[in-house]
Amino acid sequence: MLRCRDPGHARALHGQSSADQRVHLPHPGHSLPPHGKSRRRRRAAGPRGAGRNQVRGLLGPKPSTARPVRSGRRRRPRRWRHSVVVMMKSLRYAALLGAIVVSCVSCDQATKSMATAHLAGRPPISLLGDTIRLSYAENPGGFLSLGADLPGWIRSWAFGVLALVAVLAVLIVAIRHHSLDRLQAIAVSLLIAGGVGNIIDRMMYGVVRDFLNVGVGPFRTGVFNVADLVITAAGMLLVTRSWKERSR
């Protein structure tokens, strides 16, 4: 065992100057701890600066790595974009629906006025080898003169009020449901146009003006108009789309 009685010798062992820190020298009769035990204690305590890193982690990141805090309000998710997209889609469908309805109703009323002026009280006109006949007729019933023999009040409710309610219901469904594709939108527009064309006739004249008859030989349809033709086209479009969906 080494005994250290010289203060200068003790400072040389620890590698520290008297100006940096004070060295507590052992009293006479006491021995210094072995050099290996001090290393073991330092290893057990951990690497140098470990405590500093732990304290720094609690206090926060280093000033050099800290991100600057942006001033101002926090950005909110832009939900208005979804609303604008839905509104634009609704406007497109409304424009398509309105254009088809206005065009079909105008064509229906124009052809009915021409039939009233040039066909009423005259013999039928045959076209394309009697495939098409133009003959004026007033229909108090429904599609293709269905229900023409019913009493007047029943016809008014069945073909007037109920038809108007059905047209309004189809219009509301077309406006509220944005999942309709283009084919469905066209079909719905044709349904509305055909219903509106015949409702105008019932409100103004009490009957529906018909002038078209199609057939070959003895097989012929009833007398109808452009509004009935438009409604038939809408039904065919819906059936075609349903058949395509099932075939996929």
mmCIF file of C-alpha atoms in Angstrom:
data_model
loop_
_atom_site.group_PDB
_atom_site.id
_atom_site.type_symbol
_atom_site.label_atom_id
_atom_site.label_comp_id
_atom_site.label_asym_id
_atom_site.label_seq_id
_atom_site.Cartn_x
_atom_site.Cartn_y
_atom_site.Cartn_z
ATOM 1 C CA MET A 1 0.000 0.000 0.000
ATOM 2 C CA LEU A 2 1.225 3.520 -0.946
ATOM 3 C CA ARG A 3 1.097 6.324 1.507
ATOM 4 C CA CYS A 4 1.039 9.863 0.225
ATOM 5 C CA ARG A 5 2.318 12.504 2.556
ATOM 6 C CA ASP A 6 3.586 15.008 -0.054
ATOM 7 C CA PRO A 7 0.864 17.361 -1.421
ATOM 8 C CA GLY A 8 2.722 17.961 -4.694
ATOM 9 C CA HIS A 9 2.958 14.279 -5.330
ATOM 10 C CA ALA A 10 -0.841 13.935 -4.802
ATOM 11 C CA ARG A 11 -1.573 16.687 -7.339
ATOM 12 C CA ALA A 12 0.642 14.999 -9.920
ATOM 13 C CA LEU A 13 -1.238 11.726 -9.458
ATOM 14 C CA HIS A 14 -4.619 13.321 -10.177
ATOM 15 C CA GLY A 15 -3.376 15.598 -13.020
ATOM 16 C CA GLN A 16 -5.010 18.707 -11.637
ATOM 17 C CA SER A 17 -3.507 22.042 -10.593
ATOM 18 C CA SER A 18 -4.155 23.725 -7.308
ATOM 19 C CA ALA A 19 -5.711 26.718 -9.128
ATOM 20 C CA ASP A 20 -8.402 24.572 -10.807
ATOM 21 C CA GLN A 21 -9.753 22.699 -7.829
ATOM 22 C CA ARG A 22 -8.914 21.724 -4.306
ATOM 23 C CA VAL A 23 -7.542 18.305 -3.542
ATOM 24 C CA HIS A 24 -8.426 16.689 -0.277
ATOM 25 C CA LEU A 25 -5.304 14.889 0.805
ATOM 26 C CA PRO A 26 -5.546 11.964 3.088
ATOM 27 C CA HIS A 27 -4.432 12.319 6.631
ATOM 28 C CA PRO A 28 -1.407 10.522 7.781
ATOM 29 C CA GLY A 29 -2.245 6.907 8.287
ATOM 30 C CA HIS A 30 -4.906 6.794 5.521
ATOM 31 C CA SER A 31 -4.312 5.170 2.132
ATOM 32 C CA LEU A 32 -5.521 6.187 -1.345
ATOM 33 C CA PRO A 33 -8.053 3.993 -3.132
ATOM 34 C CA PRO A 34 -6.592 1.699 -5.727
ATOM 35 C CA HIS A 35 -6.423 3.057 -9.252
ATOM 36 C CA GLY A 36 -8.582 0.250 -10.713
ATOM 37 C CA LYS A 37 -11.482 0.829 -8.292
ATOM 38 C CA SER A 38 -11.837 4.478 -9.308
ATOM 39 C CA ARG A 39 -12.167 3.468 -12.987
ATOM 40 C CA ARG A 40 -14.791 0.899 -12.124
ATOM 41 C CA ARG A 41 -16.788 3.521 -10.254
ATOM 42 C CA ARG A 42 -16.630 5.896 -13.237
ATOM 43 C CA ARG A 43 -17.726 3.151 -15.611
ATOM 44 C CA ALA A 44 -20.613 2.209 -13.331
ATOM 45 C CA ALA A 45 -21.662 5.850 -13.131
ATOM 46 C CA GLY A 46 -21.890 6.019 -16.944
ATOM 47 C CA PRO A 47 -20.198 8.118 -19.600
ATOM 48 C CA ARG A 48 -19.310 11.680 -18.969
ATOM 49 C CA GLY A 49 -22.075 14.142 -19.711
ATOM 50 C CA ALA A 50 -24.881 11.552 -19.420
ATOM 51 C CA GLY A 51 -26.547 13.513 -16.653
ATOM 52 C CA ARG A 52 -26.310 16.684 -18.689
ATOM 53 C CA ASN A 53 -28.056 15.037 -21.636
ATOM 54 C CA GLN A 54 -30.840 13.774 -19.396
ATOM 55 C CA VAL A 55 -31.404 17.203 -17.902
ATOM 56 C CA ARG A 56 -31.274 18.773 -21.364
ATOM 57 C CA GLY A 57 -33.876 16.275 -22.608
ATOM 58 C CA LEU A 58 -36.195 17.306 -19.805
ATOM 59 C CA LEU A 59 -35.696 20.991 -20.426
ATOM 60 C CA GLY A 60 -36.153 20.765 -24.201
ATOM 61 C CA PRO A 61 -34.125 20.519 -27.401
ATOM 62 C CA LYS A 62 -30.942 22.390 -28.000
ATOM 63 C CA PRO A 63 -31.297 25.954 -29.176
ATOM 64 C CA SER A 64 -29.663 25.072 -32.505
ATOM 65 C CA THR A 65 -32.175 22.271 -33.273
ATOM 66 C CA ALA A 66 -35.300 23.987 -31.983
ATOM 67 C CA ARG A 67 -37.847 24.824 -34.727
ATOM 68 C CA PRO A 68 -39.202 28.346 -34.838
ATOM 69 C CA VAL A 69 -42.818 28.689 -33.798
ATOM 70 C CA ARG A 70 -44.950 30.241 -36.518
ATOM 71 C CA SER A 71 -47.088 33.086 -35.394
ATOM 72 C CA GLY A 72 -50.742 33.325 -36.400
ATOM 73 C CA ARG A 73 -53.775 31.099 -36.248
ATOM 74 C CA ARG A 74 -53.636 27.412 -36.826
ATOM 75 C CA ARG A 75 -54.690 26.343 -40.287
ATOM 76 C CA ARG A 76 -58.070 24.672 -40.420
ATOM 77 C CA PRO A 77 -58.944 21.938 -42.909
ATOM 78 C CA ARG A 78 -60.380 23.463 -46.043
ATOM 79 C CA ARG A 79 -63.850 21.945 -45.985
ATOM 80 C CA TRP A 80 -65.170 24.616 -48.295
ATOM 81 C CA ARG A 81 -63.481 22.867 -51.210
ATOM 82 C CA HIS A 82 -65.796 19.863 -50.846
ATOM 83 C CA SER A 83 -68.804 22.181 -50.645
ATOM 84 C CA VAL A 84 -67.730 23.999 -53.799
ATOM 85 C CA VAL A 85 -67.273 20.710 -55.686
ATOM 86 C CA VAL A 86 -70.729 19.497 -54.631
ATOM 87 C CA MET A 87 -72.282 22.827 -55.590
ATOM 88 C CA MET A 88 -70.601 22.836 -59.013
ATOM 89 C CA LYS A 89 -71.775 19.290 -59.647
ATOM 90 C CA SER A 90 -75.317 20.267 -58.669
ATOM 91 C CA LEU A 91 -75.173 23.261 -61.002
ATOM 92 C CA ARG A 92 -74.009 21.074 -63.898
ATOM 93 C CA TYR A 93 -76.857 18.630 -63.355
ATOM 94 C CA ALA A 94 -79.344 21.478 -62.968
ATOM 95 C CA ALA A 95 -78.131 23.096 -66.202
ATOM 96 C CA LEU A 96 -78.362 19.794 -68.100
ATOM 97 C CA LEU A 97 -81.780 19.041 -66.637
ATOM 98 C CA GLY A 98 -83.088 22.529 -67.399
ATOM 99 C CA ALA A 99 -81.813 22.536 -70.986
ATOM 100 C CA ILE A 100 -83.425 19.174 -71.774
ATOM 101 C CA VAL A 101 -86.718 20.062 -70.087
ATOM 102 C CA VAL A 102 -87.028 23.455 -71.794
ATOM 103 C CA SER A 103 -86.124 22.025 -75.221
ATOM 104 C CA CYS A 104 -88.535 19.092 -75.009
ATOM 105 C CA VAL A 105 -91.447 21.118 -73.611
ATOM 106 C CA SER A 106 -90.961 23.810 -76.254
ATOM 107 C CA CYS A 107 -90.879 21.217 -79.041
ATOM 108 C CA ASP A 108 -93.971 19.481 -77.636
ATOM 109 C CA GLN A 109 -96.022 22.658 -77.382
ATOM 110 C CA ALA A 110 -94.898 23.885 -80.811
ATOM 111 C CA THR A 111 -95.873 20.635 -82.559
ATOM 112 C CA LYS A 112 -99.221 20.553 -80.745
ATOM 113 C CA SER A 113 -99.962 24.102 -81.856
ATOM 114 C CA MET A 114 -99.098 23.187 -85.456
ATOM 115 C CA ALA A 115 -101.302 20.096 -85.269
ATOM 116 C CA THR A 116 -104.198 22.164 -83.919
ATOM 117 C CA ALA A 117 -103.794 24.730 -86.705
ATOM 118 C CA HIS A 118 -103.263 22.376 -89.680
ATOM 119 C CA LEU A 119 -104.743 18.968 -88.742
ATOM 120 C CA ALA A 120 -107.851 19.670 -86.674
ATOM 121 C CA GLY A 121 -111.024 18.878 -88.669
ATOM 122 C CA ARG A 122 -109.068 17.470 -91.629
ATOM 123 C CA PRO A 123 -108.403 13.939 -92.875
ATOM 124 C CA PRO A 124 -105.226 12.157 -91.727
ATOM 125 C CA ILE A 125 -101.968 12.643 -93.588
ATOM 126 C CA SER A 126 -100.048 9.458 -94.440
ATOM 127 C CA LEU A 127 -96.230 9.414 -94.522
ATOM 128 C CA LEU A 128 -93.625 6.741 -95.417
ATOM 129 C CA GLY A 129 -96.064 4.247 -96.892
ATOM 130 C CA ASP A 130 -98.655 4.790 -94.166
ATOM 131 C CA THR A 131 -96.087 3.975 -91.488
ATOM 132 C CA ILE A 132 -96.748 7.356 -89.889
ATOM 133 C CA ARG A 133 -100.147 9.004 -89.796
ATOM 134 C CA LEU A 134 -100.739 12.582 -88.771
ATOM 135 C CA SER A 135 -104.241 12.966 -87.377
ATOM 136 C CA TYR A 136 -105.477 15.407 -84.762
ATOM 137 C CA ALA A 137 -107.179 13.988 -81.658
ATOM 138 C CA GLU A 138 -108.015 15.255 -78.201
ATOM 139 C CA ASN A 139 -107.273 12.767 -75.448
ATOM 140 C CA PRO A 140 -109.023 13.187 -72.090
ATOM 141 C CA GLY A 141 -107.216 10.108 -70.751
ATOM 142 C CA GLY A 142 -103.622 9.206 -70.119
ATOM 143 C CA PHE A 143 -100.761 7.780 -72.161
ATOM 144 C CA LEU A 144 -102.011 6.387 -75.506
ATOM 145 C CA SER A 145 -105.613 7.315 -74.535
ATOM 146 C CA LEU A 146 -105.580 5.080 -71.475
ATOM 147 C CA GLY A 147 -108.446 5.844 -69.077
ATOM 148 C CA ALA A 148 -110.335 8.011 -71.559
ATOM 149 C CA ASP A 149 -113.646 6.387 -70.557
ATOM 150 C CA LEU A 150 -113.261 7.191 -66.832
ATOM 151 C CA PRO A 151 -115.453 9.859 -65.193
ATOM 152 C CA GLY A 152 -114.214 13.421 -65.435
ATOM 153 C CA TRP A 153 -113.316 13.908 -61.737
ATOM 154 C CA ILE A 154 -111.318 10.667 -61.692
ATOM 155 C CA ARG A 155 -109.425 11.747 -64.805
ATOM 156 C CA SER A 156 -108.707 15.132 -63.229
ATOM 157 C CA TRP A 157 -107.204 13.560 -60.116
ATOM 158 C CA ALA A 158 -105.450 10.656 -61.825
ATOM 159 C CA PHE A 159 -103.947 12.497 -64.784
ATOM 160 C CA GLY A 160 -103.781 16.032 -63.423
ATOM 161 C CA VAL A 161 -102.971 16.307 -59.720
ATOM 162 C CA LEU A 162 -101.172 12.980 -59.381
ATOM 163 C CA ALA A 163 -99.145 13.650 -62.520
ATOM 164 C CA LEU A 164 -98.069 17.015 -61.118
ATOM 165 C CA VAL A 165 -97.081 15.416 -57.792
ATOM 166 C CA ALA A 166 -95.101 12.728 -59.628
ATOM 167 C CA VAL A 167 -93.228 15.337 -61.671
ATOM 168 C CA LEU A 168 -92.359 17.339 -58.545
ATOM 169 C CA ALA A 169 -91.164 14.171 -56.764
ATOM 170 C CA VAL A 170 -88.899 13.233 -59.670
ATOM 171 C CA LEU A 171 -87.547 16.793 -59.764
ATOM 172 C CA ILE A 172 -86.725 16.779 -56.035
ATOM 173 C CA VAL A 173 -84.978 13.403 -56.305
ATOM 174 C CA ALA A 174 -82.935 14.618 -59.276
ATOM 175 C CA ILE A 175 -81.795 17.745 -57.419
ATOM 176 C CA ARG A 176 -80.966 16.126 -54.082
ATOM 177 C CA HIS A 177 -79.167 13.012 -55.335
ATOM 178 C CA HIS A 178 -75.752 13.957 -56.722
ATOM 179 C CA SER A 179 -74.844 10.337 -57.464
ATOM 180 C CA LEU A 180 -76.835 10.259 -60.726
ATOM 181 C CA ASP A 181 -74.693 9.645 -63.764
ATOM 182 C CA ARG A 182 -75.209 11.419 -67.069
ATOM 183 C CA LEU A 183 -77.528 8.766 -68.513
ATOM 184 C CA GLN A 184 -79.733 8.812 -65.445
ATOM 185 C CA ALA A 185 -79.844 12.613 -65.458
ATOM 186 C CA ILE A 186 -80.948 12.625 -69.103
ATOM 187 C CA ALA A 187 -83.645 10.021 -68.413
ATOM 188 C CA VAL A 188 -84.967 11.946 -65.416
ATOM 189 C CA SER A 189 -84.990 15.150 -67.458
ATOM 190 C CA LEU A 190 -87.002 13.457 -70.207
ATOM 191 C CA LEU A 191 -89.512 12.142 -67.676
ATOM 192 C CA ILE A 192 -89.991 15.616 -66.237
ATOM 193 C CA ALA A 193 -90.299 17.194 -69.694
ATOM 194 C CA GLY A 194 -92.933 14.717 -70.849
ATOM 195 C CA GLY A 195 -94.975 15.149 -67.692
ATOM 196 C CA VAL A 196 -94.801 18.947 -67.844
ATOM 197 C CA GLY A 197 -95.831 18.988 -71.529
ATOM 198 C CA ASN A 198 -99.011 17.013 -70.891
ATOM 199 C CA ILE A 199 -99.811 18.868 -67.649
ATOM 200 C CA ILE A 200 -99.753 22.177 -69.552
ATOM 201 C CA ASP A 201 -102.353 20.803 -71.965
ATOM 202 C CA ARG A 202 -104.613 19.599 -69.169
ATOM 203 C CA MET A 203 -104.415 22.896 -67.314
ATOM 204 C CA MET A 204 -105.050 25.030 -70.428
ATOM 205 C CA TYR A 205 -107.431 22.882 -72.496
ATOM 206 C CA GLY A 206 -108.693 20.145 -70.172
ATOM 207 C CA VAL A 207 -107.436 17.508 -72.642
ATOM 208 C CA VAL A 208 -104.144 16.417 -74.176
ATOM 209 C CA ARG A 209 -103.631 17.135 -77.867
ATOM 210 C CA ASP A 210 -102.333 14.136 -79.845
ATOM 211 C CA PHE A 211 -101.463 13.877 -83.522
ATOM 212 C CA LEU A 212 -99.047 10.944 -84.121
ATOM 213 C CA ASN A 213 -99.943 7.381 -85.086
ATOM 214 C CA VAL A 214 -97.316 4.763 -85.998
ATOM 215 C CA GLY A 215 -97.742 1.212 -87.281
ATOM 216 C CA VAL A 216 -97.451 -1.283 -90.109
ATOM 217 C CA GLY A 217 -100.629 -2.581 -91.712
ATOM 218 C CA PRO A 218 -103.214 -3.532 -89.095
ATOM 219 C CA PHE A 219 -100.710 -3.248 -86.229
ATOM 220 C CA ARG A 220 -100.791 0.340 -85.105
ATOM 221 C CA THR A 221 -100.274 2.301 -81.916
ATOM 222 C CA GLY A 222 -102.706 4.705 -80.373
ATOM 223 C CA VAL A 223 -102.523 8.424 -81.082
ATOM 224 C CA PHE A 224 -99.771 10.140 -79.088
ATOM 225 C CA ASN A 225 -97.662 13.317 -79.039
ATOM 226 C CA VAL A 226 -94.054 14.413 -78.524
ATOM 227 C CA ALA A 227 -94.430 14.386 -74.719
ATOM 228 C CA ASP A 228 -95.479 10.718 -74.810
ATOM 229 C CA LEU A 229 -92.543 9.959 -77.098
ATOM 230 C CA VAL A 230 -90.154 11.666 -74.664
ATOM 231 C CA ILE A 231 -91.509 9.657 -71.710
ATOM 232 C CA THR A 232 -91.069 6.427 -73.698
ATOM 233 C CA ALA A 233 -87.461 7.361 -74.512
ATOM 234 C CA ALA A 234 -86.772 7.999 -70.817
ATOM 235 C CA GLY A 235 -88.124 4.575 -69.889
ATOM 236 C CA MET A 236 -85.955 2.912 -72.549
ATOM 237 C CA LEU A 237 -82.849 4.700 -71.253
ATOM 238 C CA LEU A 238 -83.495 3.548 -67.688
ATOM 239 C CA VAL A 239 -84.107 -0.044 -68.813
ATOM 240 C CA THR A 240 -80.918 -0.005 -70.913
ATOM 241 C CA ARG A 241 -78.834 1.288 -68.027
ATOM 242 C CA SER A 242 -80.283 -1.311 -65.652
ATOM 243 C CA TRP A 243 -79.480 -4.066 -68.142
ATOM 244 C CA LYS A 244 -75.891 -2.833 -68.475
ATOM 245 C CA GLU A 245 -75.461 -2.772 -64.699
ATOM 246 C CA ARG A 246 -76.640 -6.367 -64.390
ATOM 247 C CA SER A 247 -74.401 -7.576 -67.219
ATOM 248 C CA ARG A 248 -71.226 -6.270 -65.495
#
